[in-house]
Amino acid sequence: QKEVEQDPGPLSVPEGAIVSLNCTYSNSAFQYFMWYRQYSRKGPELLMYTYSSGNKEDGRFTAQVDKSSKYISLFIRDSQPSDSATYLCAMRKSGGYQKVTFGIGTKLQVIP
Amino acid sequence: DSGVTQTPKHLITATGQRVTLRCSPRSGDLSVYWYQQSLDQGLQFLIQYYNGEERAKGNILERFSAQQFPDLHSELNLSSLELGDSALYFCASSGWTQGYTFGSGTRLTVV
């Protein structure tokens, strides 16, 4: 069993829809949770970075972490065609310079 | 520009050859990480260096090796290349508790 599970999709939604992406994990030692966006053949870029359980909002993006269920989510409101990309969840343990473990990524297509 | 520089961007080489991929981390970041991303595969962790020393190792093949130099740049050496080594190779760097900053990657094609 992988430490981080993520549905690879693809997920197609119409422009303006609310998108829900999620991951589950098995290692309770994970304390920091991230979402990266990766456009085709480009390097992943950090979208959201959260610590422990709770919600974090940044513009149209909201990240949620439920450590009791080992479940994290990313919501995208008013989705745009420019949001079409692969979204990778990621997480790491506490302490400095810890290795990050990634999900496989969910490919999202927002259709105009 | 993310601040992490990877060279070369593209590399085409024959089976059995050896190549070196280079990474310069973001200013101030002491740790460098190497990942391999094959088609339809996720990011596979290869190896991490912190301030010149190996800190963590993933499923890195024995044919692969890496090092981090005193100026903090890192090199990933891939030898006896096989067709299956064709992939995107990403370098990332980080500070103490931040997320990674990725470079734009090196696309390796083995023919």
mmCIF file of C-alpha atoms in Angstrom:
data_model
loop_
_atom_site.group_PDB
_atom_site.id
_atom_site.type_symbol
_atom_site.label_atom_id
_atom_site.label_comp_id
_atom_site.label_asym_id
_atom_site.label_seq_id
_atom_site.Cartn_x
_atom_site.Cartn_y
_atom_site.Cartn_z
ATOM 1 C CA GLN A 1 0.000 0.000 0.000
ATOM 2 C CA LYS A 2 1.282 3.428 -0.921
ATOM 3 C CA GLU A 3 1.751 5.983 1.837
ATOM 4 C CA VAL A 4 -0.274 8.528 -0.132
ATOM 5 C CA GLU A 5 -3.219 7.589 -2.340
ATOM 6 C CA GLN A 6 -4.636 9.924 -4.970
ATOM 7 C CA ASP A 7 -7.044 9.233 -7.804
ATOM 8 C CA PRO A 8 -5.198 10.005 -11.054
ATOM 9 C CA GLY A 9 -8.407 10.996 -12.859
ATOM 10 C CA PRO A 10 -8.730 12.498 -15.375
ATOM 11 C CA LEU A 11 -11.353 14.862 -14.045
ATOM 12 C CA SER A 12 -13.240 17.063 -16.505
ATOM 13 C CA VAL A 13 -15.415 19.927 -15.308
ATOM 14 C CA PRO A 14 -17.117 22.888 -16.998
ATOM 15 C CA GLU A 15 -15.739 26.350 -16.490
ATOM 16 C CA GLY A 16 -17.062 27.925 -13.299
ATOM 17 C CA ALA A 17 -17.558 24.626 -11.468
ATOM 18 C CA ILE A 18 -16.282 23.899 -7.986
ATOM 19 C CA VAL A 19 -13.556 21.285 -8.127
ATOM 20 C CA SER A 20 -12.819 18.916 -5.280
ATOM 21 C CA LEU A 21 -9.531 17.029 -5.202
ATOM 22 C CA ASN A 22 -8.487 14.762 -2.387
ATOM 23 C CA CYS A 23 -5.916 12.356 -1.022
ATOM 24 C CA THR A 24 -5.713 9.821 1.738
ATOM 25 C CA TYR A 25 -2.600 8.816 3.590
ATOM 26 C CA SER A 26 -1.533 6.118 5.986
ATOM 27 C CA ASN A 27 1.385 7.592 7.930
ATOM 28 C CA SER A 28 0.150 9.403 11.029
ATOM 29 C CA ALA A 29 3.546 11.077 11.381
ATOM 30 C CA PHE A 30 2.786 13.431 8.508
ATOM 31 C CA GLN A 31 2.305 16.944 9.891
ATOM 32 C CA TYR A 32 2.697 19.297 6.926
ATOM 33 C CA PHE A 33 0.426 19.062 3.919
ATOM 34 C CA MET A 34 0.839 20.632 0.527
ATOM 35 C CA TRP A 35 -0.767 20.907 -2.864
ATOM 36 C CA TYR A 36 1.282 21.386 -5.990
ATOM 37 C CA ARG A 37 0.114 22.252 -9.484
ATOM 38 C CA GLN A 38 2.014 20.868 -12.451
ATOM 39 C CA TYR A 39 1.429 21.996 -15.995
ATOM 40 C CA SER A 40 2.371 19.551 -18.704
ATOM 41 C CA ARG A 41 6.107 18.797 -18.692
ATOM 42 C CA LYS A 42 6.831 21.644 -16.261
ATOM 43 C CA GLY A 43 8.119 21.590 -12.718
ATOM 44 C CA PRO A 44 5.491 21.388 -9.968
ATOM 45 C CA GLU A 45 4.707 24.676 -8.233
ATOM 46 C CA LEU A 46 3.579 24.996 -4.636
ATOM 47 C CA LEU A 47 -0.047 26.126 -4.295
ATOM 48 C CA MET A 48 -0.920 25.565 -0.660
ATOM 49 C CA TYR A 49 1.072 24.707 2.450
ATOM 50 C CA THR A 50 -0.688 23.842 5.692
ATOM 51 C CA TYR A 51 0.244 22.519 9.079
ATOM 52 C CA SER A 52 -1.843 19.901 10.900
ATOM 53 C CA SER A 53 -5.635 19.892 10.725
ATOM 54 C CA GLY A 54 -7.869 22.722 9.601
ATOM 55 C CA ASN A 55 -8.634 24.899 6.613
ATOM 56 C CA LYS A 56 -6.592 27.395 4.667
ATOM 57 C CA GLU A 57 -7.905 29.692 1.979
ATOM 58 C CA ASP A 58 -5.987 31.533 -0.717
ATOM 59 C CA GLY A 59 -8.096 33.243 -3.354
ATOM 60 C CA ARG A 60 -10.121 30.616 -5.196
ATOM 61 C CA PHE A 61 -8.256 27.772 -3.478
ATOM 62 C CA THR A 62 -9.127 26.163 -0.136
ATOM 63 C CA ALA A 63 -7.111 23.380 1.443
ATOM 64 C CA GLN A 64 -8.600 21.166 4.136
ATOM 65 C CA VAL A 65 -6.827 18.676 6.361
ATOM 66 C CA ASP A 66 -8.559 16.102 8.548
ATOM 67 C CA LYS A 67 -5.827 14.270 10.407
ATOM 68 C CA SER A 68 -8.288 12.058 12.289
ATOM 69 C CA SER A 69 -9.430 10.602 8.973
ATOM 70 C CA LYS A 70 -6.035 10.944 7.276
ATOM 71 C CA TYR A 71 -7.732 12.836 4.474
ATOM 72 C CA ILE A 72 -6.829 16.075 2.723
ATOM 73 C CA SER A 73 -8.718 18.069 0.131
ATOM 74 C CA LEU A 74 -8.222 20.956 -2.241
ATOM 75 C CA PHE A 75 -11.221 22.932 -3.453
ATOM 76 C CA ILE A 76 -11.070 25.226 -6.458
ATOM 77 C CA ARG A 77 -13.929 27.696 -6.800
ATOM 78 C CA ASP A 78 -14.998 29.280 -10.087
ATOM 79 C CA SER A 79 -12.658 27.001 -12.014
ATOM 80 C CA GLN A 80 -10.982 28.454 -15.104
ATOM 81 C CA PRO A 81 -9.479 26.797 -18.193
ATOM 82 C CA SER A 82 -6.103 27.989 -16.914
ATOM 83 C CA ASP A 83 -6.586 25.682 -13.918
ATOM 84 C CA SER A 84 -6.227 22.709 -16.249
ATOM 85 C CA ALA A 85 -3.188 20.893 -14.894
ATOM 86 C CA THR A 86 -2.177 17.973 -12.717
ATOM 87 C CA TYR A 87 -2.616 18.553 -8.993
ATOM 88 C CA LEU A 88 -0.353 16.664 -6.618
ATOM 89 C CA CYS A 89 -0.943 16.316 -2.929
ATOM 90 C CA ALA A 90 2.156 16.075 -0.805
ATOM 91 C CA MET A 91 3.047 15.712 2.829
ATOM 92 C CA ARG A 92 5.984 15.536 5.197
ATOM 93 C CA LYS A 93 6.855 14.824 8.794
ATOM 94 C CA SER A 94 7.826 17.505 11.275
ATOM 95 C CA GLY A 95 11.429 18.524 11.692
ATOM 96 C CA GLY A 96 13.773 20.334 9.413
ATOM 97 C CA TYR A 97 14.594 19.368 5.860
ATOM 98 C CA GLN A 98 12.255 16.410 5.750
ATOM 99 C CA LYS A 99 11.607 14.503 2.547
ATOM 100 C CA VAL A 100 8.209 15.161 0.959
ATOM 101 C CA THR A 101 6.046 12.267 -0.186
ATOM 102 C CA PHE A 102 3.803 12.916 -3.188
ATOM 103 C CA GLY A 103 0.568 11.472 -4.453
ATOM 104 C CA ILE A 104 0.493 10.404 -8.089
ATOM 105 C CA GLY A 105 -1.453 13.523 -9.059
ATOM 106 C CA THR A 106 -4.957 14.133 -10.418
ATOM 107 C CA LYS A 107 -5.223 15.441 -13.949
ATOM 108 C CA LEU A 108 -7.836 18.190 -14.169
ATOM 109 C CA GLN A 109 -9.357 19.621 -17.330
ATOM 110 C CA VAL A 110 -11.614 22.678 -17.147
ATOM 111 C CA ILE A 111 -13.691 22.946 -20.284
ATOM 112 C CA PRO A 112 -14.649 26.443 -21.506
ATOM 113 C CA ASP B 1 11.749 31.622 -12.608
ATOM 114 C CA SER B 2 11.518 29.501 -9.460
ATOM 115 C CA GLY B 3 15.105 30.145 -8.427
ATOM 116 C CA VAL B 4 16.094 26.486 -8.892
ATOM 117 C CA THR B 5 18.149 26.026 -12.047
ATOM 118 C CA GLN B 6 18.475 22.715 -13.822
ATOM 119 C CA THR B 7 20.666 21.980 -16.810
ATOM 120 C CA PRO B 8 20.418 20.733 -19.432
ATOM 121 C CA LYS B 9 16.704 21.030 -20.235
ATOM 122 C CA HIS B 10 16.785 18.208 -22.733
ATOM 123 C CA LEU B 11 19.166 15.312 -23.185
ATOM 124 C CA ILE B 12 19.128 12.563 -25.784
ATOM 125 C CA THR B 13 21.615 9.762 -25.407
ATOM 126 C CA ALA B 14 22.153 6.141 -26.346
ATOM 127 C CA THR B 15 21.753 3.071 -24.186
ATOM 128 C CA GLY B 16 24.828 2.241 -22.159
ATOM 129 C CA GLN B 17 25.969 5.850 -21.933
ATOM 130 C CA ARG B 18 26.499 8.036 -18.875
ATOM 131 C CA VAL B 19 25.040 11.497 -18.298
ATOM 132 C CA THR B 20 25.243 14.151 -15.607
ATOM 133 C CA LEU B 21 22.344 16.369 -14.621
ATOM 134 C CA ARG B 22 23.033 19.573 -12.752
ATOM 135 C CA CYS B 23 20.996 21.540 -10.238
ATOM 136 C CA SER B 24 21.582 24.874 -8.527
ATOM 137 C CA PRO B 25 19.284 25.365 -5.540
ATOM 138 C CA ARG B 26 17.397 28.507 -4.625
ATOM 139 C CA SER B 27 19.540 31.003 -2.757
ATOM 140 C CA GLY B 28 19.637 30.140 0.941
ATOM 141 C CA ASP B 29 18.262 26.621 0.592
ATOM 142 C CA LEU B 30 20.593 23.998 2.025
ATOM 143 C CA SER B 31 18.765 20.871 0.955
ATOM 144 C CA VAL B 32 18.461 19.434 -2.529
ATOM 145 C CA TYR B 33 16.176 16.607 -3.608
ATOM 146 C CA TRP B 34 16.125 14.602 -6.830
ATOM 147 C CA TYR B 35 12.950 13.064 -8.260
ATOM 148 C CA GLN B 36 12.215 10.980 -11.316
ATOM 149 C CA GLN B 37 8.900 11.309 -13.122
ATOM 150 C CA SER B 38 8.131 8.785 -15.850
ATOM 151 C CA LEU B 39 5.146 9.022 -18.193
ATOM 152 C CA ASP B 40 1.945 8.395 -16.229
ATOM 153 C CA GLN B 41 3.957 7.893 -13.053
ATOM 154 C CA GLY B 42 4.137 10.066 -10.015
ATOM 155 C CA LEU B 43 7.195 11.727 -8.627
ATOM 156 C CA GLN B 44 9.582 9.052 -7.425
ATOM 157 C CA PHE B 45 12.022 10.197 -4.776
ATOM 158 C CA LEU B 46 15.618 9.357 -5.586
ATOM 159 C CA ILE B 47 17.885 11.054 -3.080
ATOM 160 C CA GLN B 48 18.276 14.042 -0.752
ATOM 161 C CA TYR B 49 21.363 16.028 0.165
ATOM 162 C CA TYR B 50 21.654 18.490 3.002
ATOM 163 C CA ASN B 51 24.591 20.863 3.151
ATOM 164 C CA GLY B 52 26.833 18.507 1.233
ATOM 165 C CA GLU B 53 25.862 15.253 2.910
ATOM 166 C CA GLU B 54 23.462 12.541 1.869
ATOM 167 C CA ARG B 55 20.408 12.673 4.128
ATOM 168 C CA ALA B 56 17.824 10.317 2.663
ATOM 169 C CA LYS B 57 17.715 7.760 -0.086
ATOM 170 C CA GLY B 58 14.753 6.484 -2.040
ATOM 171 C CA ASN B 59 14.531 3.808 -4.690
ATOM 172 C CA ILE B 60 17.637 5.008 -6.449
ATOM 173 C CA LEU B 61 19.273 2.474 -8.717
ATOM 174 C CA GLU B 62 22.881 1.487 -8.111
ATOM 175 C CA ARG B 63 23.649 2.842 -11.588
ATOM 176 C CA PHE B 64 22.636 6.284 -10.339
ATOM 177 C CA SER B 65 24.642 8.440 -7.977
ATOM 178 C CA ALA B 66 24.559 12.018 -6.791
ATOM 179 C CA GLN B 67 26.545 14.537 -4.820
ATOM 180 C CA GLN B 68 26.223 18.036 -3.458
ATOM 181 C CA PHE B 69 29.197 20.347 -3.697
ATOM 182 C CA PRO B 70 30.435 23.010 -1.226
ATOM 183 C CA ASP B 71 28.661 25.725 -3.220
ATOM 184 C CA LEU B 72 25.463 23.644 -2.712
ATOM 185 C CA HIS B 73 24.885 22.797 -6.332
ATOM 186 C CA SER B 74 24.148 19.141 -6.955
ATOM 187 C CA GLU B 75 24.768 16.666 -9.734
ATOM 188 C CA LEU B 76 22.916 13.465 -10.530
ATOM 189 C CA ASN B 77 24.953 10.920 -12.465
ATOM 190 C CA LEU B 78 23.162 8.256 -14.450
ATOM 191 C CA SER B 79 25.268 5.474 -15.963
ATOM 192 C CA SER B 80 24.762 2.359 -18.091
ATOM 193 C CA LEU B 81 21.570 3.975 -19.294
ATOM 194 C CA GLU B 82 18.621 1.850 -20.315
ATOM 195 C CA LEU B 83 15.522 2.715 -22.330
ATOM 196 C CA GLY B 84 13.487 2.628 -19.119
ATOM 197 C CA ASP B 85 15.533 5.477 -17.667
ATOM 198 C CA SER B 86 13.855 7.874 -20.071
ATOM 199 C CA ALA B 87 11.971 10.294 -17.844
ATOM 200 C CA LEU B 88 11.766 13.795 -16.473
ATOM 201 C CA TYR B 89 14.265 14.367 -13.688
ATOM 202 C CA PHE B 90 13.424 17.129 -11.258
ATOM 203 C CA CYS B 91 15.555 18.797 -8.692
ATOM 204 C CA ALA B 92 13.974 20.657 -5.789
ATOM 205 C CA SER B 93 15.382 22.645 -2.922
ATOM 206 C CA SER B 94 14.025 23.656 0.448
ATOM 207 C CA GLY B 95 14.695 25.572 3.599
ATOM 208 C CA TRP B 96 13.988 24.388 7.138
ATOM 209 C CA THR B 97 10.255 23.695 7.057
ATOM 210 C CA GLN B 98 9.078 25.017 3.755
ATOM 211 C CA GLY B 99 7.663 23.122 0.850
ATOM 212 C CA TYR B 100 9.907 22.384 -2.053
ATOM 213 C CA THR B 101 10.750 24.707 -4.880
ATOM 214 C CA PHE B 102 11.186 22.729 -8.072
ATOM 215 C CA GLY B 103 13.335 23.393 -11.065
ATOM 216 C CA SER B 104 11.958 23.072 -14.574
ATOM 217 C CA GLY B 105 13.409 19.598 -14.975
ATOM 218 C CA THR B 106 15.670 17.734 -17.367
ATOM 219 C CA ARG B 107 13.968 15.604 -19.973
ATOM 220 C CA LEU B 108 16.120 12.553 -20.615
ATOM 221 C CA THR B 109 15.500 10.401 -23.655
ATOM 222 C CA VAL B 110 17.483 7.187 -24.020
ATOM 223 C CA VAL B 111 17.462 5.733 -27.522
#
